C-alpha cells in the first residue's frame, strides 16, 4: 500500500481535494484534525504544552485554547518551533498506526493531508507527494471567507510560516491546480487512475 502526501499552503484547497478522493473510497488522514486530537487527549503532551505555553493553554473546562496558541505561535517563530517540536512527533506516530490499519483493509493507497509535509519532515514517511496549488490572493480570500475570526494580517502571518508555493511546486511529484481556472474532478480522477496502478 502506497502512502501519498497531499500538501499546499493555507487555503489552497487541500481539504476540498481530499473530499473528492474520499468520494472515490480513498482513506484520508487529516493531520490538522489529528494534531488537535492528540493535543487534547494525550496526557503527556497536554502537560508538556502547559509547561511550554502556560496555564492559559487550556481553558477552565480543560479545552485547548486554540486562539491563544494561534496568537503565540503564528506571531513568534520561537514559540512556533517549540509547538511544532512537541506536536509533530505525535502526529508522525499516530499516522504510522493509522496507515498500518488501512493496509490491513487492502487499499492500494492512502492519503496524508497536511499543510506542513516538507517543513515537518513528514514527507520522509511517504512514497509520493501531491501539492495543491492556488495563487496567494485566491488563498487569502478563501481563508477570510472560511475563517471570519482571522484578519488579512493573520492569514499573511501564517503564510509567512509556511514553505513558499514555488518550493512546494518544485518538490512535488504531482500538482493539483485549484486556481479557479482548472477543473478539480478530472485532475483527481486522473491521479486516482495513476495511483491504483503504482
Ligand atoms: C496553533 C493552532 C493551535 C491554531 O489553531 P487554529 O484553529 O487557529 O488554526 P488551524 O489549526 O485551523 O490552522 C489554520 C491553518 O494554519 C496553518 N498551520 C497550522 N499549524 C501550522 C504550523 N505549525 N505552521 C505553519 N502553518 C500552520 C495550516 O494551513 C492550517 O490549516 C494550531 O494550528 C496548531 O496546533 N498547530 C500546531 C500543529 C500543527 O502543526 N498542525 C498542522 C499539521 S500537523
Ligand atoms: N475551487 C474552489 N472553489 C471555491 N471554493 C473553494 C475552492 N477550493 C477551496 N475552496 C474553499 O476555500 C476554503 C479553503 O479550502 P480548504 O479548507 O480545502 O483549504 P486547505 O488547503 O485545506 O486550507 P488549510 O491549510 O487552512 O486547512 C474552503 O472554505 C473551501 O470550501
PDB file of C-alpha atoms and ligand atoms in Angstrom:
ATOM      1  CA  UNK A   1       0.000   0.000   0.000  1.00  0.00           C
ATOM      2  CA  UNK A   2       1.398   3.388  -1.042  1.00  0.00           C
ATOM      3  CA  UNK A   3       1.355   6.364   1.304  1.00  0.00           C
ATOM      4  CA  UNK A   4       0.805   9.585  -0.589  1.00  0.00           C
ATOM      5  CA  UNK A   5       1.098  13.023   0.990  1.00  0.00           C
ATOM      6  CA  UNK A   6      -1.073  15.936  -0.034  1.00  0.00           C
ATOM      7  CA  UNK A   7       0.088  19.393   0.901  1.00  0.00           C
ATOM      8  CA  UNK A   8      -0.380  23.032  -0.084  1.00  0.00           C
ATOM      9  CA  UNK A   9      -0.436  26.406   1.604  1.00  0.00           C
ATOM     10  CA  UNK A  10      -3.254  27.634   3.801  1.00  0.00           C
ATOM     11  CA  UNK A  11      -6.424  27.989   1.715  1.00  0.00           C
ATOM     12  CA  UNK A  12      -5.037  26.126  -1.306  1.00  0.00           C
ATOM     13  CA  UNK A  13      -7.910  23.649  -1.097  1.00  0.00           C
ATOM     14  CA  UNK A  14      -6.269  20.501   0.303  1.00  0.00           C
ATOM     15  CA  UNK A  15      -9.373  19.564   2.277  1.00  0.00           C
ATOM     16  CA  UNK A  16     -11.654  20.065  -0.738  1.00  0.00           C
ATOM     17  CA  UNK A  17      -9.384  17.909  -2.934  1.00  0.00           C
ATOM     18  CA  UNK A  18      -9.215  15.255  -0.188  1.00  0.00           C
ATOM     19  CA  UNK A  19     -13.005  15.142  -0.025  1.00  0.00           C
ATOM     20  CA  UNK A  20     -13.034  14.244  -3.725  1.00  0.00           C
ATOM     21  CA  UNK A  21     -10.564  11.401  -3.112  1.00  0.00           C
ATOM     22  CA  UNK A  22     -12.737  10.229  -0.200  1.00  0.00           C
ATOM     23  CA  UNK A  23     -15.735  10.039  -2.540  1.00  0.00           C
ATOM     24  CA  UNK A  24     -13.648   7.565  -4.576  1.00  0.00           C
ATOM     25  CA  UNK A  25     -13.168   5.471  -1.400  1.00  0.00           C
ATOM     26  CA  UNK A  26      -9.612   6.563  -0.653  1.00  0.00           C
ATOM     27  CA  UNK A  27      -8.792   6.743   3.093  1.00  0.00           C
ATOM     28  CA  UNK A  28      -7.558  10.201   4.105  1.00  0.00           C
ATOM     29  CA  UNK A  29      -5.583  11.039   7.256  1.00  0.00           C
ATOM     30  CA  UNK A  30      -6.290  14.638   8.320  1.00  0.00           C
ATOM     31  CA  UNK A  31      -3.120  15.827  10.099  1.00  0.00           C
ATOM     32  CA  UNK A  32      -4.684  19.089  11.342  1.00  0.00           C
ATOM     33  CA  UNK A  33      -7.590  17.285  12.966  1.00  0.00           C
ATOM     34  CA  UNK A  34      -5.382  14.550  14.415  1.00  0.00           C
ATOM     35  CA  UNK A  35      -2.897  17.141  15.754  1.00  0.00           C
ATOM     36  CA  UNK A  36      -5.791  18.790  17.594  1.00  0.00           C
ATOM     37  CA  UNK A  37      -6.981  15.419  18.863  1.00  0.00           C
ATOM     38  CA  UNK A  38      -3.609  14.403  20.336  1.00  0.00           C
ATOM     39  CA  UNK A  39      -3.094  17.871  21.818  1.00  0.00           C
ATOM     40  CA  UNK A  40      -6.404  17.488  23.634  1.00  0.00           C
ATOM     41  CA  UNK A  41      -6.238  13.790  24.568  1.00  0.00           C
ATOM     42  CA  UNK A  42      -2.615  12.742  25.123  1.00  0.00           C
ATOM     43  CA  UNK A  43      -1.971  13.401  28.812  1.00  0.00           C
ATOM     44  CA  UNK A  44       1.838  13.643  28.500  1.00  0.00           C
ATOM     45  CA  UNK A  45       1.562  16.078  25.591  1.00  0.00           C
ATOM     46  CA  UNK A  46      -1.033  18.182  27.442  1.00  0.00           C
ATOM     47  CA  UNK A  47       1.366  18.517  30.348  1.00  0.00           C
ATOM     48  CA  UNK A  48       4.245  19.452  28.015  1.00  0.00           C
ATOM     49  CA  UNK A  49       2.103  22.078  26.263  1.00  0.00           C
ATOM     50  CA  UNK A  50       1.090  23.575  29.581  1.00  0.00           C
ATOM     51  CA  UNK A  51       4.715  23.733  30.742  1.00  0.00           C
ATOM     52  CA  UNK A  52       5.792  25.338  27.461  1.00  0.00           C
ATOM     53  CA  UNK A  53       2.954  27.837  26.964  1.00  0.00           C
ATOM     54  CA  UNK A  54       1.498  28.385  30.430  1.00  0.00           C
ATOM     55  CA  UNK A  55      -1.748  27.668  32.239  1.00  0.00           C
ATOM     56  CA  UNK A  56      -3.761  29.618  29.622  1.00  0.00           C
ATOM     57  CA  UNK A  57      -3.088  26.841  27.066  1.00  0.00           C
ATOM     58  CA  UNK A  58      -6.213  25.070  28.377  1.00  0.00           C
ATOM     59  CA  UNK A  59      -9.364  26.912  29.401  1.00  0.00           C
ATOM     60  CA  UNK A  60     -11.359  26.466  32.623  1.00  0.00           C
ATOM     61  CA  UNK A  61     -13.052  23.375  31.098  1.00  0.00           C
ATOM     62  CA  UNK A  62      -9.710  21.811  30.138  1.00  0.00           C
ATOM     63  CA  UNK A  63     -10.250  22.551  26.428  1.00  0.00           C
ATOM     64  CA  UNK A  64      -7.275  23.580  24.273  1.00  0.00           C
ATOM     65  CA  UNK A  65      -7.418  27.361  23.765  1.00  0.00           C
ATOM     66  CA  UNK A  66      -6.573  27.470  20.042  1.00  0.00           C
ATOM     67  CA  UNK A  67      -6.947  31.232  19.540  1.00  0.00           C
ATOM     68  CA  UNK A  68      -4.486  31.742  22.435  1.00  0.00           C
ATOM     69  CA  UNK A  69      -1.964  29.318  20.921  1.00  0.00           C
ATOM     70  CA  UNK A  70      -2.501  30.788  17.425  1.00  0.00           C
ATOM     71  CA  UNK A  71      -1.673  34.282  18.755  1.00  0.00           C
ATOM     72  CA  UNK A  72       1.523  32.968  20.339  1.00  0.00           C
ATOM     73  CA  UNK A  73       2.681  30.602  17.634  1.00  0.00           C
ATOM     74  CA  UNK A  74       1.793  32.432  14.432  1.00  0.00           C
ATOM     75  CA  UNK A  75       3.437  35.672  15.608  1.00  0.00           C
ATOM     76  CA  UNK A  76       6.605  34.329  17.228  1.00  0.00           C
ATOM     77  CA  UNK A  77       8.902  31.917  15.330  1.00  0.00           C
ATOM     78  CA  UNK A  78      10.491  30.582  18.526  1.00  0.00           C
ATOM     79  CA  UNK A  79       7.098  29.665  20.015  1.00  0.00           C
ATOM     80  CA  UNK A  80       6.013  28.062  16.749  1.00  0.00           C
ATOM     81  CA  UNK A  81       9.195  25.993  16.591  1.00  0.00           C
ATOM     82  CA  UNK A  82       8.528  24.857  20.161  1.00  0.00           C
ATOM     83  CA  UNK A  83       4.930  23.918  19.389  1.00  0.00           C
ATOM     84  CA  UNK A  84       5.925  22.037  16.234  1.00  0.00           C
ATOM     85  CA  UNK A  85       8.663  20.143  18.068  1.00  0.00           C
ATOM     86  CA  UNK A  86       6.148  18.994  20.696  1.00  0.00           C
ATOM     87  CA  UNK A  87       3.255  18.101  18.386  1.00  0.00           C
ATOM     88  CA  UNK A  88       4.728  16.788  15.120  1.00  0.00           C
ATOM     89  CA  UNK A  89       6.362  13.601  16.505  1.00  0.00           C
ATOM     90  CA  UNK A  90       2.967  12.584  17.968  1.00  0.00           C
ATOM     91  CA  UNK A  91       1.281  13.106  14.610  1.00  0.00           C
ATOM     92  CA  UNK A  92       4.005  11.038  12.921  1.00  0.00           C
ATOM     93  CA  UNK A  93       3.388   8.073  15.258  1.00  0.00           C
ATOM     94  CA  UNK A  94      -0.366   8.429  15.031  1.00  0.00           C
ATOM     95  CA  UNK A  95      -0.176   8.373  11.213  1.00  0.00           C
ATOM     96  CA  UNK A  96       2.048   5.272  11.193  1.00  0.00           C
ATOM     97  CA  UNK A  97      -0.504   3.407  13.356  1.00  0.00           C
ATOM     98  CA  UNK A  98      -3.417   4.588  11.232  1.00  0.00           C
ATOM     99  CA  UNK A  99      -1.664   3.595   7.971  1.00  0.00           C
ATOM    100  CA  UNK A 100      -0.892   0.114   9.337  1.00  0.00           C
ATOM    101  CA  UNK A 101      -4.633  -0.397   9.974  1.00  0.00           C
ATOM    102  CA  UNK A 102      -5.555   0.829   6.495  1.00  0.00           C
ATOM    103  CA  UNK A 103      -3.039  -1.590   4.949  1.00  0.00           C
ATOM    104  CA  UNK A 104      -4.927  -4.457   6.538  1.00  0.00           C
ATOM    105  CA  UNK A 105      -8.094  -3.164   4.878  1.00  0.00           C
ATOM    106  CA  UNK A 106      -6.421  -3.717   1.484  1.00  0.00           C
ATOM    107  CA  UNK A 107      -6.325  -0.230  -0.030  1.00  0.00           C
ATOM    108  CA  UNK A 108      -3.964   0.431  -2.966  1.00  0.00           C
ATOM    109  CA  UNK A 109      -3.041   3.781  -1.445  1.00  0.00           C
ATOM    110  CA  UNK A 110      -3.923   6.219   1.329  1.00  0.00           C
ATOM    111  CA  UNK A 111      -3.518   9.978   1.578  1.00  0.00           C
ATOM    112  CA  UNK A 112      -1.953  12.032   4.360  1.00  0.00           C
ATOM    113  CA  UNK A 113      -3.249  15.601   4.242  1.00  0.00           C
ATOM    114  CA  UNK A 114      -1.008  18.186   5.922  1.00  0.00           C
ATOM    115  CA  UNK A 115      -0.165  21.854   5.440  1.00  0.00           C
ATOM    116  CA  UNK A 116       3.375  21.077   6.582  1.00  0.00           C
ATOM    117  CA  UNK A 117       4.788  17.946   4.974  1.00  0.00           C
ATOM    118  CA  UNK A 118       8.188  19.291   3.985  1.00  0.00           C
ATOM    119  CA  UNK A 119       8.623  21.618   6.975  1.00  0.00           C
ATOM    120  CA  UNK A 120       7.859  18.848   9.494  1.00  0.00           C
ATOM    121  CA  UNK A 121       9.945  16.172   7.756  1.00  0.00           C
ATOM    122  CA  UNK A 122       6.777  14.041   7.397  1.00  0.00           C
ATOM    123  CA  UNK A 123       7.488  13.650   3.665  1.00  0.00           C
ATOM    124  CA  UNK A 124      10.085  11.034   4.619  1.00  0.00           C
ATOM    125  CA  UNK A 125       7.274   8.680   5.712  1.00  0.00           C
ATOM    126  CA  UNK A 126       5.605   8.989   2.289  1.00  0.00           C
ATOM    127  CA  UNK A 127       6.061   7.465  -1.174  1.00  0.00           C
ATOM    128  CA  UNK A 128       4.864  10.429  -3.249  1.00  0.00           C
ATOM    129  CA  UNK A 129       3.700  13.999  -2.651  1.00  0.00           C
ATOM    130  CA  UNK A 130       0.876  15.961  -4.270  1.00  0.00           C
ATOM    131  CA  UNK A 131       0.872  19.759  -3.956  1.00  0.00           C
ATOM    132  CA  UNK A 132      -2.418  21.602  -4.279  1.00  0.00           C
ATOM    133  CA  UNK A 133      -1.666  24.968  -5.821  1.00  0.00           C
ATOM    134  CA  UNK A 134      -3.619  28.216  -5.809  1.00  0.00           C
ATOM    135  CA  UNK A 135      -2.262  31.769  -6.156  1.00  0.00           C
ATOM    136  CA  UNK A 136      -1.853  33.690  -2.900  1.00  0.00           C
ATOM    137  CA  UNK A 137      -4.628  36.298  -3.457  1.00  0.00           C
ATOM    138  CA  UNK A 138      -7.146  33.494  -4.051  1.00  0.00           C
ATOM    139  CA  UNK A 139      -5.933  31.631  -0.937  1.00  0.00           C
ATOM    140  CA  UNK A 140      -6.219  34.715   1.246  1.00  0.00           C
ATOM    141  CA  UNK A 141      -9.740  35.458   0.005  1.00  0.00           C
ATOM    142  CA  UNK A 142     -10.825  31.841   0.610  1.00  0.00           C
ATOM    143  CA  UNK A 143      -9.460  31.775   4.159  1.00  0.00           C
ATOM    144  CA  UNK A 144     -11.059  35.110   5.065  1.00  0.00           C
ATOM    145  CA  UNK A 145     -14.393  33.723   3.845  1.00  0.00           C
ATOM    146  CA  UNK A 146     -13.910  30.397   5.661  1.00  0.00           C
ATOM    147  CA  UNK A 147     -12.442  31.748   8.949  1.00  0.00           C
ATOM    148  CA  UNK A 148     -14.245  35.019   9.763  1.00  0.00           C
ATOM    149  CA  UNK A 149     -12.260  35.326  13.015  1.00  0.00           C
ATOM    150  CA  UNK A 150      -8.961  35.807  11.119  1.00  0.00           C
ATOM    151  CA  UNK A 151      -7.755  39.131   9.694  1.00  0.00           C
ATOM    152  CA  UNK A 152      -5.772  39.539   6.461  1.00  0.00           C
ATOM    153  CA  UNK A 153      -2.708  40.125   8.676  1.00  0.00           C
ATOM    154  CA  UNK A 154      -3.327  36.824  10.499  1.00  0.00           C
ATOM    155  CA  UNK A 155      -3.500  34.947   7.200  1.00  0.00           C
ATOM    156  CA  UNK A 156      -0.346  36.627   5.900  1.00  0.00           C
ATOM    157  CA  UNK A 157       1.473  35.779   9.137  1.00  0.00           C
ATOM    158  CA  UNK A 158       0.535  32.091   8.694  1.00  0.00           C
ATOM    159  CA  UNK A 159       1.600  32.165   5.031  1.00  0.00           C
ATOM    160  CA  UNK A 160       4.944  33.565   6.185  1.00  0.00           C
ATOM    161  CA  UNK A 161       5.438  30.481   8.403  1.00  0.00           C
ATOM    162  CA  UNK A 162       4.951  28.027   5.538  1.00  0.00           C
ATOM    163  CA  UNK A 163       7.310  26.952   2.757  1.00  0.00           C
ATOM    164  CA  UNK A 164       6.798  29.042  -0.395  1.00  0.00           C
ATOM    165  CA  UNK A 165       4.455  27.694  -3.055  1.00  0.00           C
ATOM    166  CA  UNK A 166       7.333  27.824  -5.572  1.00  0.00           C
ATOM    167  CA  UNK A 167       9.383  25.432  -3.461  1.00  0.00           C
ATOM    168  CA  UNK A 168       6.418  23.122  -2.842  1.00  0.00           C
ATOM    169  CA  UNK A 169       5.722  23.022  -6.590  1.00  0.00           C
ATOM    170  CA  UNK A 170       9.350  22.249  -7.320  1.00  0.00           C
ATOM    171  CA  UNK A 171       9.494  19.398  -4.822  1.00  0.00           C
ATOM    172  CA  UNK A 172       6.102  17.825  -5.606  1.00  0.00           C
ATOM    173  CA  UNK A 173       5.677  14.624  -7.609  1.00  0.00           C
ATOM    174  CA  UNK A 174       2.166  15.672  -8.682  1.00  0.00           C
ATOM    175  CA  UNK A 175       0.308  19.002  -8.725  1.00  0.00           C
ATOM    176  CA  UNK A 176      -3.408  19.732  -8.494  1.00  0.00           C
ATOM    177  CA  UNK A 177      -4.247  23.243  -9.727  1.00  0.00           C
ATOM    178  CA  UNK A 178      -7.082  24.747  -7.698  1.00  0.00           C
ATOM    179  CA  UNK A 179      -6.774  28.210  -9.186  1.00  0.00           C
ATOM    180  CA  UNK A 180     -10.375  28.828 -10.322  1.00  0.00           C
ATOM    181  CA  UNK A 181      -9.187  28.070 -13.867  1.00  0.00           C
ATOM    182  CA  UNK A 182      -8.799  24.303 -13.991  1.00  0.00           C
ATOM    183  CA  UNK A 183     -11.461  21.758 -13.062  1.00  0.00           C
ATOM    184  CA  UNK A 184     -10.714  19.705  -9.952  1.00  0.00           C
ATOM    185  CA  UNK A 185     -12.637  16.482 -10.585  1.00  0.00           C
ATOM    186  CA  UNK A 186     -10.806  15.492 -13.827  1.00  0.00           C
ATOM    187  CA  UNK A 187      -7.447  16.135 -12.113  1.00  0.00           C
ATOM    188  CA  UNK A 188      -8.419  13.927  -9.154  1.00  0.00           C
ATOM    189  CA  UNK A 189      -9.729  11.154 -11.416  1.00  0.00           C
ATOM    190  CA  UNK A 190      -6.502  11.199 -13.406  1.00  0.00           C
ATOM    191  CA  UNK A 191      -4.351  10.941 -10.283  1.00  0.00           C
ATOM    192  CA  UNK A 192      -6.516   8.193  -8.807  1.00  0.00           C
ATOM    193  CA  UNK A 193      -6.140   6.207 -12.037  1.00  0.00           C
ATOM    194  CA  UNK A 194      -2.363   6.624 -11.839  1.00  0.00           C
ATOM    195  CA  UNK A 195      -2.149   5.739  -8.122  1.00  0.00           C
ATOM    196  CA  UNK A 196      -4.117   2.491  -8.280  1.00  0.00           C
ATOM    197  CA  UNK A 197      -1.525   1.268 -10.802  1.00  0.00           C
ATOM    198  CA  UNK A 198       1.590   2.495  -8.989  1.00  0.00           C
TER     199      UNK A 198
HETATM  200  C1  LIG B   1      -1.664  26.966  16.543  1.00  0.00           C
HETATM  201  C2  LIG B   1      -3.008  26.253  16.473  1.00  0.00           C
HETATM  202  C3  LIG B   1      -3.495  25.833  17.849  1.00  0.00           C
HETATM  203  C4  LIG B   1      -4.018  27.258  15.858  1.00  0.00           C
HETATM  204  O1  LIG B   1      -5.268  26.637  15.714  1.00  0.00           O
HETATM  205  P1  LIG B   1      -6.377  27.289  14.742  1.00  0.00           P
HETATM  206  O2  LIG B   1      -7.640  26.511  14.957  1.00  0.00           O
HETATM  207  O3  LIG B   1      -6.411  28.773  14.914  1.00  0.00           O
HETATM  208  O4  LIG B   1      -5.841  27.097  13.291  1.00  0.00           O
HETATM  209  P2  LIG B   1      -5.774  25.762  12.420  1.00  0.00           P
HETATM  210  O5  LIG B   1      -5.193  24.638  13.200  1.00  0.00           O
HETATM  211  O6  LIG B   1      -7.097  25.527  11.769  1.00  0.00           O
HETATM  212  O7  LIG B   1      -4.715  26.175  11.348  1.00  0.00           O
HETATM  213  C5  LIG B   1      -5.044  27.073  10.306  1.00  0.00           C
HETATM  214  C6  LIG B   1      -4.053  26.873   9.223  1.00  0.00           C
HETATM  215  O8  LIG B   1      -2.782  27.335   9.666  1.00  0.00           O
HETATM  216  C7  LIG B   1      -1.783  26.529   9.112  1.00  0.00           C
HETATM  217  N1  LIG B   1      -0.963  25.920  10.212  1.00  0.00           N
HETATM  218  C8  LIG B   1      -1.353  25.154  11.251  1.00  0.00           C
HETATM  219  N2  LIG B   1      -0.327  24.820  12.040  1.00  0.00           N
HETATM  220  C9  LIG B   1       0.749  25.401  11.453  1.00  0.00           C
HETATM  221  C10 LIG B   1       2.124  25.423  11.764  1.00  0.00           C
HETATM  222  N3  LIG B   1       2.568  24.735  12.829  1.00  0.00           N
HETATM  223  N4  LIG B   1       2.952  26.127  10.947  1.00  0.00           N
HETATM  224  C11 LIG B   1       2.506  26.794   9.857  1.00  0.00           C
HETATM  225  N5  LIG B   1       1.199  26.797   9.497  1.00  0.00           N
HETATM  226  C12 LIG B   1       0.352  26.108  10.283  1.00  0.00           C
HETATM  227  C13 LIG B   1      -2.462  25.467   8.274  1.00  0.00           C
HETATM  228  O9  LIG B   1      -2.533  25.874   6.929  1.00  0.00           O
HETATM  229  C14 LIG B   1      -3.817  25.400   8.896  1.00  0.00           C
HETATM  230  O10 LIG B   1      -4.780  24.838   8.121  1.00  0.00           O
HETATM  231  C15 LIG B   1      -2.938  25.007  15.556  1.00  0.00           C
HETATM  232  O11 LIG B   1      -2.732  25.387  14.214  1.00  0.00           O
HETATM  233  C16 LIG B   1      -1.869  24.036  15.955  1.00  0.00           C
HETATM  234  O12 LIG B   1      -1.993  23.394  16.971  1.00  0.00           O
HETATM  235  N6  LIG B   1      -0.782  23.930  15.167  1.00  0.00           N
HETATM  236  C17 LIG B   1       0.327  23.052  15.524  1.00  0.00           C
HETATM  237  C18 LIG B   1       0.098  21.684  14.989  1.00  0.00           C
HETATM  238  C19 LIG B   1       0.357  21.649  13.507  1.00  0.00           C
HETATM  239  O13 LIG B   1       1.477  21.906  13.057  1.00  0.00           O
HETATM  240  N7  LIG B   1      -0.681  21.346  12.706  1.00  0.00           N
HETATM  241  C20 LIG B   1      -0.555  21.321  11.297  1.00  0.00           C
HETATM  242  C21 LIG B   1      -0.328  19.986  10.702  1.00  0.00           C
HETATM  243  S1  LIG B   1       0.392  18.735  11.665  1.00  0.00           S
HETATM  244  N1  LIG B   2     -12.205  25.509  -6.191  1.00  0.00           N
HETATM  245  C1  LIG B   2     -12.815  26.133  -5.184  1.00  0.00           C
HETATM  246  N2  LIG B   2     -13.881  26.940  -5.422  1.00  0.00           N
HETATM  247  C2  LIG B   2     -14.496  27.587  -4.408  1.00  0.00           C
HETATM  248  N3  LIG B   2     -14.135  27.491  -3.108  1.00  0.00           N
HETATM  249  C3  LIG B   2     -13.096  26.721  -2.816  1.00  0.00           C
HETATM  250  C4  LIG B   2     -12.382  26.001  -3.824  1.00  0.00           C
HETATM  251  N4  LIG B   2     -11.390  25.309  -3.227  1.00  0.00           N
HETATM  252  C5  LIG B   2     -11.471  25.579  -1.911  1.00  0.00           C
HETATM  253  N5  LIG B   2     -12.494  26.417  -1.654  1.00  0.00           N
HETATM  254  C6  LIG B   2     -12.905  26.948  -0.344  1.00  0.00           C
HETATM  255  O1  LIG B   2     -11.775  27.646   0.174  1.00  0.00           O
HETATM  256  C7  LIG B   2     -11.609  27.393   1.556  1.00  0.00           C
HETATM  257  C8  LIG B   2     -10.222  26.793   1.790  1.00  0.00           C
HETATM  258  O2  LIG B   2     -10.204  25.469   1.276  1.00  0.00           O
HETATM  259  P1  LIG B   2      -9.675  24.253   2.182  1.00  0.00           P
HETATM  260  O3  LIG B   2     -10.236  24.344   3.547  1.00  0.00           O
HETATM  261  O4  LIG B   2      -9.881  22.996   1.397  1.00  0.00           O
HETATM  262  O5  LIG B   2      -8.138  24.657   2.175  1.00  0.00           O
HETATM  263  P2  LIG B   2      -6.925  23.948   2.891  1.00  0.00           P
HETATM  264  O6  LIG B   2      -5.806  23.916   1.911  1.00  0.00           O
HETATM  265  O7  LIG B   2      -7.361  22.657   3.482  1.00  0.00           O
HETATM  266  O8  LIG B   2      -6.594  25.048   3.998  1.00  0.00           O
HETATM  267  P3  LIG B   2      -5.907  24.928   5.454  1.00  0.00           P
HETATM  268  O9  LIG B   2      -4.429  24.786   5.250  1.00  0.00           O
HETATM  269  O10 LIG B   2      -6.268  26.187   6.112  1.00  0.00           O
HETATM  270  O11 LIG B   2      -6.521  23.731   6.127  1.00  0.00           O
HETATM  271  C9  LIG B   2     -12.747  26.477   1.990  1.00  0.00           C
HETATM  272  O12 LIG B   2     -13.783  27.226   2.549  1.00  0.00           O
HETATM  273  C10 LIG B   2     -13.172  25.826   0.671  1.00  0.00           C
HETATM  274  O13 LIG B   2     -14.524  25.451   0.685  1.00  0.00           O
END
